[in-house]
Short mmCIF file of C-alpha atoms and ligand atoms in Angstrom, two decimals:
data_model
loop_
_atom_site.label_atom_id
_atom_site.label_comp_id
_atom_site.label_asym_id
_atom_site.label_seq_id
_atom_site.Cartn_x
_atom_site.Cartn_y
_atom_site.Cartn_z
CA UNK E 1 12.61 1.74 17.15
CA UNK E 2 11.18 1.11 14.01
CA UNK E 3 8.28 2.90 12.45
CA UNK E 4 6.14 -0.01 12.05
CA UNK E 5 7.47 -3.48 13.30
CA UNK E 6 5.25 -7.01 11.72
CA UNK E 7 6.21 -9.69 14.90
CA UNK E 8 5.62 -13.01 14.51
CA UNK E 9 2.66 -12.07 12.71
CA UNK E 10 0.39 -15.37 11.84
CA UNK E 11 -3.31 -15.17 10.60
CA UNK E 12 -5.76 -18.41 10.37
CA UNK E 13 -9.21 -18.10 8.47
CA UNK E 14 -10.63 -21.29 9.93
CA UNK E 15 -8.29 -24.26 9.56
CA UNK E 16 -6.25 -22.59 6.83
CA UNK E 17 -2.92 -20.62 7.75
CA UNK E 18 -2.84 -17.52 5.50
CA UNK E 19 0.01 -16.08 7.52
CA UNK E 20 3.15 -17.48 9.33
CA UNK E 21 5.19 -15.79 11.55
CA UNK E 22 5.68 -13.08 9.47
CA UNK E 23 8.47 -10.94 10.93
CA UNK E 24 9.15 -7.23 8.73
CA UNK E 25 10.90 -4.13 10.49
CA UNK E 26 10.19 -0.90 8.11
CA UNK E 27 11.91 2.34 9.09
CA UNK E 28 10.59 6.16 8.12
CA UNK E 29 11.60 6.68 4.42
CA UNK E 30 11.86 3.07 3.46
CA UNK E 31 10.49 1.53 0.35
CA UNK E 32 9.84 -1.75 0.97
CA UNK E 33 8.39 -4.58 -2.35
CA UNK E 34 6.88 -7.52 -1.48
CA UNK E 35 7.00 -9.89 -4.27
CA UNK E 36 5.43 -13.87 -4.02
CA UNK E 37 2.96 -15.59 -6.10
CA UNK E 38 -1.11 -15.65 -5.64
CA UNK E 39 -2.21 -16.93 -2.52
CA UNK E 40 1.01 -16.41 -0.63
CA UNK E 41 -0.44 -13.99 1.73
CA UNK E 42 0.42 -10.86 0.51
CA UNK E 43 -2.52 -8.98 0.60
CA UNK E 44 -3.55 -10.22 4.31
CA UNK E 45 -0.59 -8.80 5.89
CA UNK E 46 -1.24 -5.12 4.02
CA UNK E 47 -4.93 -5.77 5.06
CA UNK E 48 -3.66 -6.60 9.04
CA UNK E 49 -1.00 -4.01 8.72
CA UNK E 50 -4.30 -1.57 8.56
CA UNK E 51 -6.71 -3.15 11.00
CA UNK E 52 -9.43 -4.56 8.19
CA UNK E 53 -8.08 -7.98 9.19
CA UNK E 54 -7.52 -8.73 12.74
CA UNK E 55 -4.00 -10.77 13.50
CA UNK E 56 -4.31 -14.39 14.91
CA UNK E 57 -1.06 -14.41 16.54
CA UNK E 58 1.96 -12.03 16.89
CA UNK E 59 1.57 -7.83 17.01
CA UNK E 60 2.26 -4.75 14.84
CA UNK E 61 3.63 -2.40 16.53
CA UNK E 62 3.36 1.54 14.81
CA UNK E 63 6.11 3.67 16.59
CA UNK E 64 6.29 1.64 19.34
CA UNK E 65 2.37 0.78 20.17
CA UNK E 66 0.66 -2.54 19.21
CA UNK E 67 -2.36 -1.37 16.57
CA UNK E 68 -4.27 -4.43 17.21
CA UNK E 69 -4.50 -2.65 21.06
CA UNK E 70 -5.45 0.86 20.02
CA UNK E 71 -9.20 0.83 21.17
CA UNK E 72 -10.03 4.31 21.23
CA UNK E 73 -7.19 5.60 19.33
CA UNK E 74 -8.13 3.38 16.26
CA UNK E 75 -9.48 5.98 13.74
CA UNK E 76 -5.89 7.87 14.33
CA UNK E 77 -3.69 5.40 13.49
CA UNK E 78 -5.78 4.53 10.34
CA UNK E 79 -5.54 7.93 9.16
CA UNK E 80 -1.89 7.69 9.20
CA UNK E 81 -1.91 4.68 6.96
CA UNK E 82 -3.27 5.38 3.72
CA UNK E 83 -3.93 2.03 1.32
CA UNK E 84 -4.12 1.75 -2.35
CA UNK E 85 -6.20 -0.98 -4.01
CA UNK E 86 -5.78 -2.79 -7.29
CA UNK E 87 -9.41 -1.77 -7.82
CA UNK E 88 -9.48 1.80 -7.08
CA UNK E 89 -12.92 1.83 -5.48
CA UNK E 90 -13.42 5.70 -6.19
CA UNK E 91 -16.72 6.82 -4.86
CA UNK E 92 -18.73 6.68 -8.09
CA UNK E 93 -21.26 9.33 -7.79
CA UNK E 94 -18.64 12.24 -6.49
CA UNK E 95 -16.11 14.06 -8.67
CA UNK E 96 -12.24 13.28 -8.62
CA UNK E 97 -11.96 16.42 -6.17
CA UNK E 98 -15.18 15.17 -4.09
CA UNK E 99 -13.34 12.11 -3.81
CA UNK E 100 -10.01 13.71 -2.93
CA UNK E 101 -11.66 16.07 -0.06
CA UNK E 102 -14.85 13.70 1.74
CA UNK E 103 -12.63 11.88 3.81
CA UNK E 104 -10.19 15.17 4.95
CA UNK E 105 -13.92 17.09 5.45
CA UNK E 106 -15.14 14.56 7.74
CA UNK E 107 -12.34 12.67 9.47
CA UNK E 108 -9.99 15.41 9.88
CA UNK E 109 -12.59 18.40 10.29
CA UNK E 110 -11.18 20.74 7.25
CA UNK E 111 -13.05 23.34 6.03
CA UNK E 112 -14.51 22.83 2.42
CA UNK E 113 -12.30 25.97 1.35
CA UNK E 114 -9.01 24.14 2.67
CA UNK E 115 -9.88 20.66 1.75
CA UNK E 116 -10.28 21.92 -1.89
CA UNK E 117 -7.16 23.99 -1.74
CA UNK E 118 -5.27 20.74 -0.74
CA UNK E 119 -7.44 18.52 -2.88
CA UNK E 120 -6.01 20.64 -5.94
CA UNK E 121 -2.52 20.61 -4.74
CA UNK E 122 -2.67 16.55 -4.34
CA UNK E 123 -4.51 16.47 -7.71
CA UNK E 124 -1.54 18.49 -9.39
CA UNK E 125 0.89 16.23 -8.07
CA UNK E 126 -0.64 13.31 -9.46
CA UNK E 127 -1.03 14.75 -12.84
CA UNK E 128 -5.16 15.46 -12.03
CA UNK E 129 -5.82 18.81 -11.72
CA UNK E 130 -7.45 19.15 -15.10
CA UNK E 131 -9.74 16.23 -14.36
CA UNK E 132 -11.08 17.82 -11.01
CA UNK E 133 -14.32 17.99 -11.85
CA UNK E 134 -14.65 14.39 -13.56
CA UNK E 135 -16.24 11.83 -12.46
CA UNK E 136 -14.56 8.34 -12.30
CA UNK E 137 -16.29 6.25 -14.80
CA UNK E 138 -15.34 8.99 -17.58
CA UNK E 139 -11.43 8.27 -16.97
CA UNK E 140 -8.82 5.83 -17.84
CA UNK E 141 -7.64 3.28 -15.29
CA UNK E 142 -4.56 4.82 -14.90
CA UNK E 143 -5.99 8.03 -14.43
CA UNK E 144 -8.72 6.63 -11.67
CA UNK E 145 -5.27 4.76 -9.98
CA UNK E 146 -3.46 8.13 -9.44
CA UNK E 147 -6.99 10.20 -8.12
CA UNK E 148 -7.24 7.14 -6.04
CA UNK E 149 -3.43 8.01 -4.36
CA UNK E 150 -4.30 11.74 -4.30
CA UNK E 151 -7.48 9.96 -2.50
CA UNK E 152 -4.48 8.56 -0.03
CA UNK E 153 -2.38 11.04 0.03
CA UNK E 154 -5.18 13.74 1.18
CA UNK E 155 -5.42 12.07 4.82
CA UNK E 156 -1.51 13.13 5.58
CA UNK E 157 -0.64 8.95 5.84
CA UNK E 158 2.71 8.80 7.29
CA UNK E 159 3.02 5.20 5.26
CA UNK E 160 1.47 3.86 2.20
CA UNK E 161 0.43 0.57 1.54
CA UNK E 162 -0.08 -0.03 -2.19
CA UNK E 163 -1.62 -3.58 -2.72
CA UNK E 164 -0.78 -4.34 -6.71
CA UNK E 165 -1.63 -0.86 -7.74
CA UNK E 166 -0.92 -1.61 -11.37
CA UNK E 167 -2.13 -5.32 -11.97
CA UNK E 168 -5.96 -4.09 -13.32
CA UNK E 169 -4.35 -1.70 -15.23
CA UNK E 170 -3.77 -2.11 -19.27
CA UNK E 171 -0.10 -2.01 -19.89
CA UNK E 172 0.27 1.32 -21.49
CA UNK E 173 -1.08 2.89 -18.63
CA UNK E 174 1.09 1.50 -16.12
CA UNK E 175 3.97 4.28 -16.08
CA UNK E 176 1.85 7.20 -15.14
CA UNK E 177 1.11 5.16 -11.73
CA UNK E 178 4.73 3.58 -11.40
CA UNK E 179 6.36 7.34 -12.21
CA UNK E 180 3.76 8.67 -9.42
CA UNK E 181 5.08 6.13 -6.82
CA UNK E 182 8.46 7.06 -8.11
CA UNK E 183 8.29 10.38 -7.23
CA UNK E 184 6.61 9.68 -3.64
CA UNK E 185 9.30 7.12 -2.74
CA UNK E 186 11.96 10.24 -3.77
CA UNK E 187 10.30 12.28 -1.44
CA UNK E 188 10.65 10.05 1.67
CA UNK E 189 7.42 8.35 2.11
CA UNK E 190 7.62 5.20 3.91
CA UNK E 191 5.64 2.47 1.78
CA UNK E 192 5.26 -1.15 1.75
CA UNK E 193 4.24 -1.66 -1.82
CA UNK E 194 2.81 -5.46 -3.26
CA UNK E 195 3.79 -5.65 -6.57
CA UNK E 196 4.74 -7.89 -9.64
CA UNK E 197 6.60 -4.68 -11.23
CA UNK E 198 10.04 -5.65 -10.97
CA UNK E 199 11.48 -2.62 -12.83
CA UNK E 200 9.78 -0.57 -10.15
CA UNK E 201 11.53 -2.69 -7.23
CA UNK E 202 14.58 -2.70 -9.17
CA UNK E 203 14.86 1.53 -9.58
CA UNK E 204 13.06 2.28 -5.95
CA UNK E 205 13.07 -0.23 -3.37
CA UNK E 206 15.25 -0.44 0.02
CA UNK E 207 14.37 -4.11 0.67
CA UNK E 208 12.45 -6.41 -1.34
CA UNK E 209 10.56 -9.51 0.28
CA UNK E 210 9.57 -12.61 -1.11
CA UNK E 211 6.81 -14.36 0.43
CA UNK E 212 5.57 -17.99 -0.29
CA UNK E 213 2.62 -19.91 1.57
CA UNK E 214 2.01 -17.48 4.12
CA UNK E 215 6.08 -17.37 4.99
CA UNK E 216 8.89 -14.77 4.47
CA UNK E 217 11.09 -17.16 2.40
CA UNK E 218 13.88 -14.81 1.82
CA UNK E 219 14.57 -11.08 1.73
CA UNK E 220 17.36 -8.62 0.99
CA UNK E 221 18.23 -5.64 -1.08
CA UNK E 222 16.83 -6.17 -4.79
CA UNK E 223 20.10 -6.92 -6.07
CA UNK E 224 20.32 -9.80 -4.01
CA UNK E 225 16.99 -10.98 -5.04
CA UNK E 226 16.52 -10.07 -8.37
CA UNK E 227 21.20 -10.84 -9.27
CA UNK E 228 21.65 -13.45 -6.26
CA UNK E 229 18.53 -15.01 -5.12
CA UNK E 230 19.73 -18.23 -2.53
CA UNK E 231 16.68 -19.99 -1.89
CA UNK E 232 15.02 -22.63 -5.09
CA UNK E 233 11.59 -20.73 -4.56
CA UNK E 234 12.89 -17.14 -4.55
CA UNK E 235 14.90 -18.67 -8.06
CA UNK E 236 11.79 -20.56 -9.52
CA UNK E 237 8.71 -17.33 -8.64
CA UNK E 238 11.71 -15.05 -10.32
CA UNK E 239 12.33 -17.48 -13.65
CA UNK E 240 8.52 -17.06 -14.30
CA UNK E 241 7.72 -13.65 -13.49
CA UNK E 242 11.09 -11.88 -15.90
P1 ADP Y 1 -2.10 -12.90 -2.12
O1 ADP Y 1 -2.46 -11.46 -1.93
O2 ADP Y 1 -0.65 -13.18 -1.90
O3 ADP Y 1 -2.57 -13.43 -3.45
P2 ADP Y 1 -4.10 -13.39 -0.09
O4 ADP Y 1 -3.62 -12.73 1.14
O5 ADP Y 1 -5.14 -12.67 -0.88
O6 ADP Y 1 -2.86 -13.75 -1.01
O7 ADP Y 1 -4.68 -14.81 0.23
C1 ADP Y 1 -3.94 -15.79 0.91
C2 ADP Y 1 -4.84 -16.98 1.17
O8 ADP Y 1 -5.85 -16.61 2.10
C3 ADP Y 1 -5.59 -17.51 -0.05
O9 ADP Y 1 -5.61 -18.90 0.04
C4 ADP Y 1 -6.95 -16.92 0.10
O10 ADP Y 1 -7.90 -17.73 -0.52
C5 ADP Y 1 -7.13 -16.90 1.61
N1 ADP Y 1 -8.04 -15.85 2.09
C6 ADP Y 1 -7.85 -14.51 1.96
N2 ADP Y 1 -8.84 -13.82 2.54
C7 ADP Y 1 -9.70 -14.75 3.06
C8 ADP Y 1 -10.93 -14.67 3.79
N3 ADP Y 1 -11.46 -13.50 4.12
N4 ADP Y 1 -11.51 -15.83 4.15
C9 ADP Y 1 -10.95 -17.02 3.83
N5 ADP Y 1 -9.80 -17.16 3.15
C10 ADP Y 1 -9.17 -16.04 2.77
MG1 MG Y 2 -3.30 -10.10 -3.22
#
C-alpha cells in the first residue's frame, strides 16, 4: 500500500473539467515534481490532496483510507499534511515564532514552553532562529518562504505539499528555499512539490509528472523527462521552460 494513492481523481467547477482522471501512487520518502503549464490543474489536485477542494470523481486514499470519507477524523489527517503556498500567508500581526507555535498550541494541545522549544528547533533548521522575534513584513521573501515551512513543519506533517514555493520569490532568493527543500527531501520526507525549478527536480526528485489540461500526460524518472521526454507536449512545455 501506498502512502497516499490519487485514483481516478477528476474535479469539475461548473461545466469546466479542471481535473481528469488523475491517477499518482506516492510512497513514504518519495519526492515527487509536478511540472505542466498554468491552468493545467496543478494546484487543484495539491488543494484536493488536502481537503480545501472536494473531488468530483475518483478517491485519495492516505494509508489505505479515502480522505474525502474521514468525517470525524478530518482535522487528523490535515495535520499530517502540511502545505506550502507561493504566497506565504504568515499571520501578519504575530512574530515568526508566534507563527511557528499557534497552530501546535491549539491543534495539537502543546504547552507554550514546548511549542517554543520546538518552534526554535524548526526555526534553526530553516536558517530562522535569529529572526524569532520578527515580524513578517520586516523580512525578505525568501526569508518569510522558509518561516512559512518551519510554519509546516511544526504540525509533525508526514507529507508536504509545496505549491510553487519559489515562483513570488526574486531570483536571488530562491536557493535559501530550494537548499531548505533539499535538505528535507535528504531526510526522508515524503513531498509532492509543484514547481517550475527544474534544477531542483533534476538534483531531488524520485518521479517527475507532467500534467497538461487537467491530464497526467506523461511521467517517469527526471531523466526520462527532462533527457527522453516521448510525448510532443512533455517536448514543447520543456523547450520553453529551459
Ligand atoms: P495550475 O495550478 O496548473 O495553474 P489550477 O489548478 O490553478 O492550475 O487551475 C486549473 C483551472 O481551474 C484553471 O482554468 C482555473 O481557472 C480553474 N479554477 C481553479 N480554481 C477554480 C475555482 N475555485 N473556480 C473556478 N475555476 C477554478
Ligand atoms: Mg497553480
Amino acid at each position: 500500500m501506498s502512502m497516499l494513492e490519487i485514483k481516478n481523481l477528476s474535479k469539475s467547477f461548473g461545466d469546466l473539467e479542471v481535473l481528469r482522471d488523475i491517477n499518482i501512487n506516492i510512497e513514504r520518502g518519495e519526492v515527487v515534481v509536478v511540472i505542466g503549464p498554468s491552468g493545467s490543474g496543478k494546484s487543484t489536485m495539491l488543494r484536493c490532496v488536502n481537503l480545501l477542494e472536494r473531488p468530483t470523481n475518483g478517491a485519495i486514499l492516505f494509508e489505505g483510507q479515502d480522505i474525502t470519507r474521514l468525517g470525524r477524523d478530518t482535522p487528523s489527517y490535515r495535520q499530517k499534511v502540511g502545505m506550502v503556498f507561493q504566497r506565504f500567508n504568515l499571520f501578519p500581526l504575530k512574530t515568526v515564532l508566534e507563527n511557528v507555535t499557534y497552530a501546535p498550541q491549539r491543534l495539537l494541545r502543546l504547552p507554550r514552553g514546548t511549542a517554543h522549544f520546538q518552534g526554535m528547533e524548526y526555526l534553526r533548521k530553516v536558517g530562522m532562529e535569529s529572526k524569532a522575534d520578527a515580524y513578517p513584513n520586516t523580512l525578505s521573501g525568501g526569508q518569510q518562504q522558509r518561516v512559512a515551512i518551519a510554519r509546516a513543519l511544526a504540525m509533525r506533517p508526514e507529507v508536504l505539499l509545496f505549491d510553487e514555493p519559489t515562483s513570488a520569490l526574486d531570483p536571488e532568493l530562491v536557493g535559501d528555499v530550494l537548499a531548505v527543500m533539499k535538505q528535507l527531501a535528504r531526510e526522508g520526507m515524503t513531498m509532492l512539490v509543484v514547481t517550475h525549478e527544474m534544477g531542483f527536480a533534476r538534483e531531488v526528485a524520485h518521479r517527475v509528472i507532467f500534467m497538461d489540461q487537467g491530464y497526467i500526460v506523461e511521467e517517469g524518472t527526471p531523466e526520462e523527462i527532462f533527457g527522453n521526454p516521448r510525448n510532443d507536449r512533455t517536448r514543447a512545455f520543456l523547450a520553453r521552460i529551459l
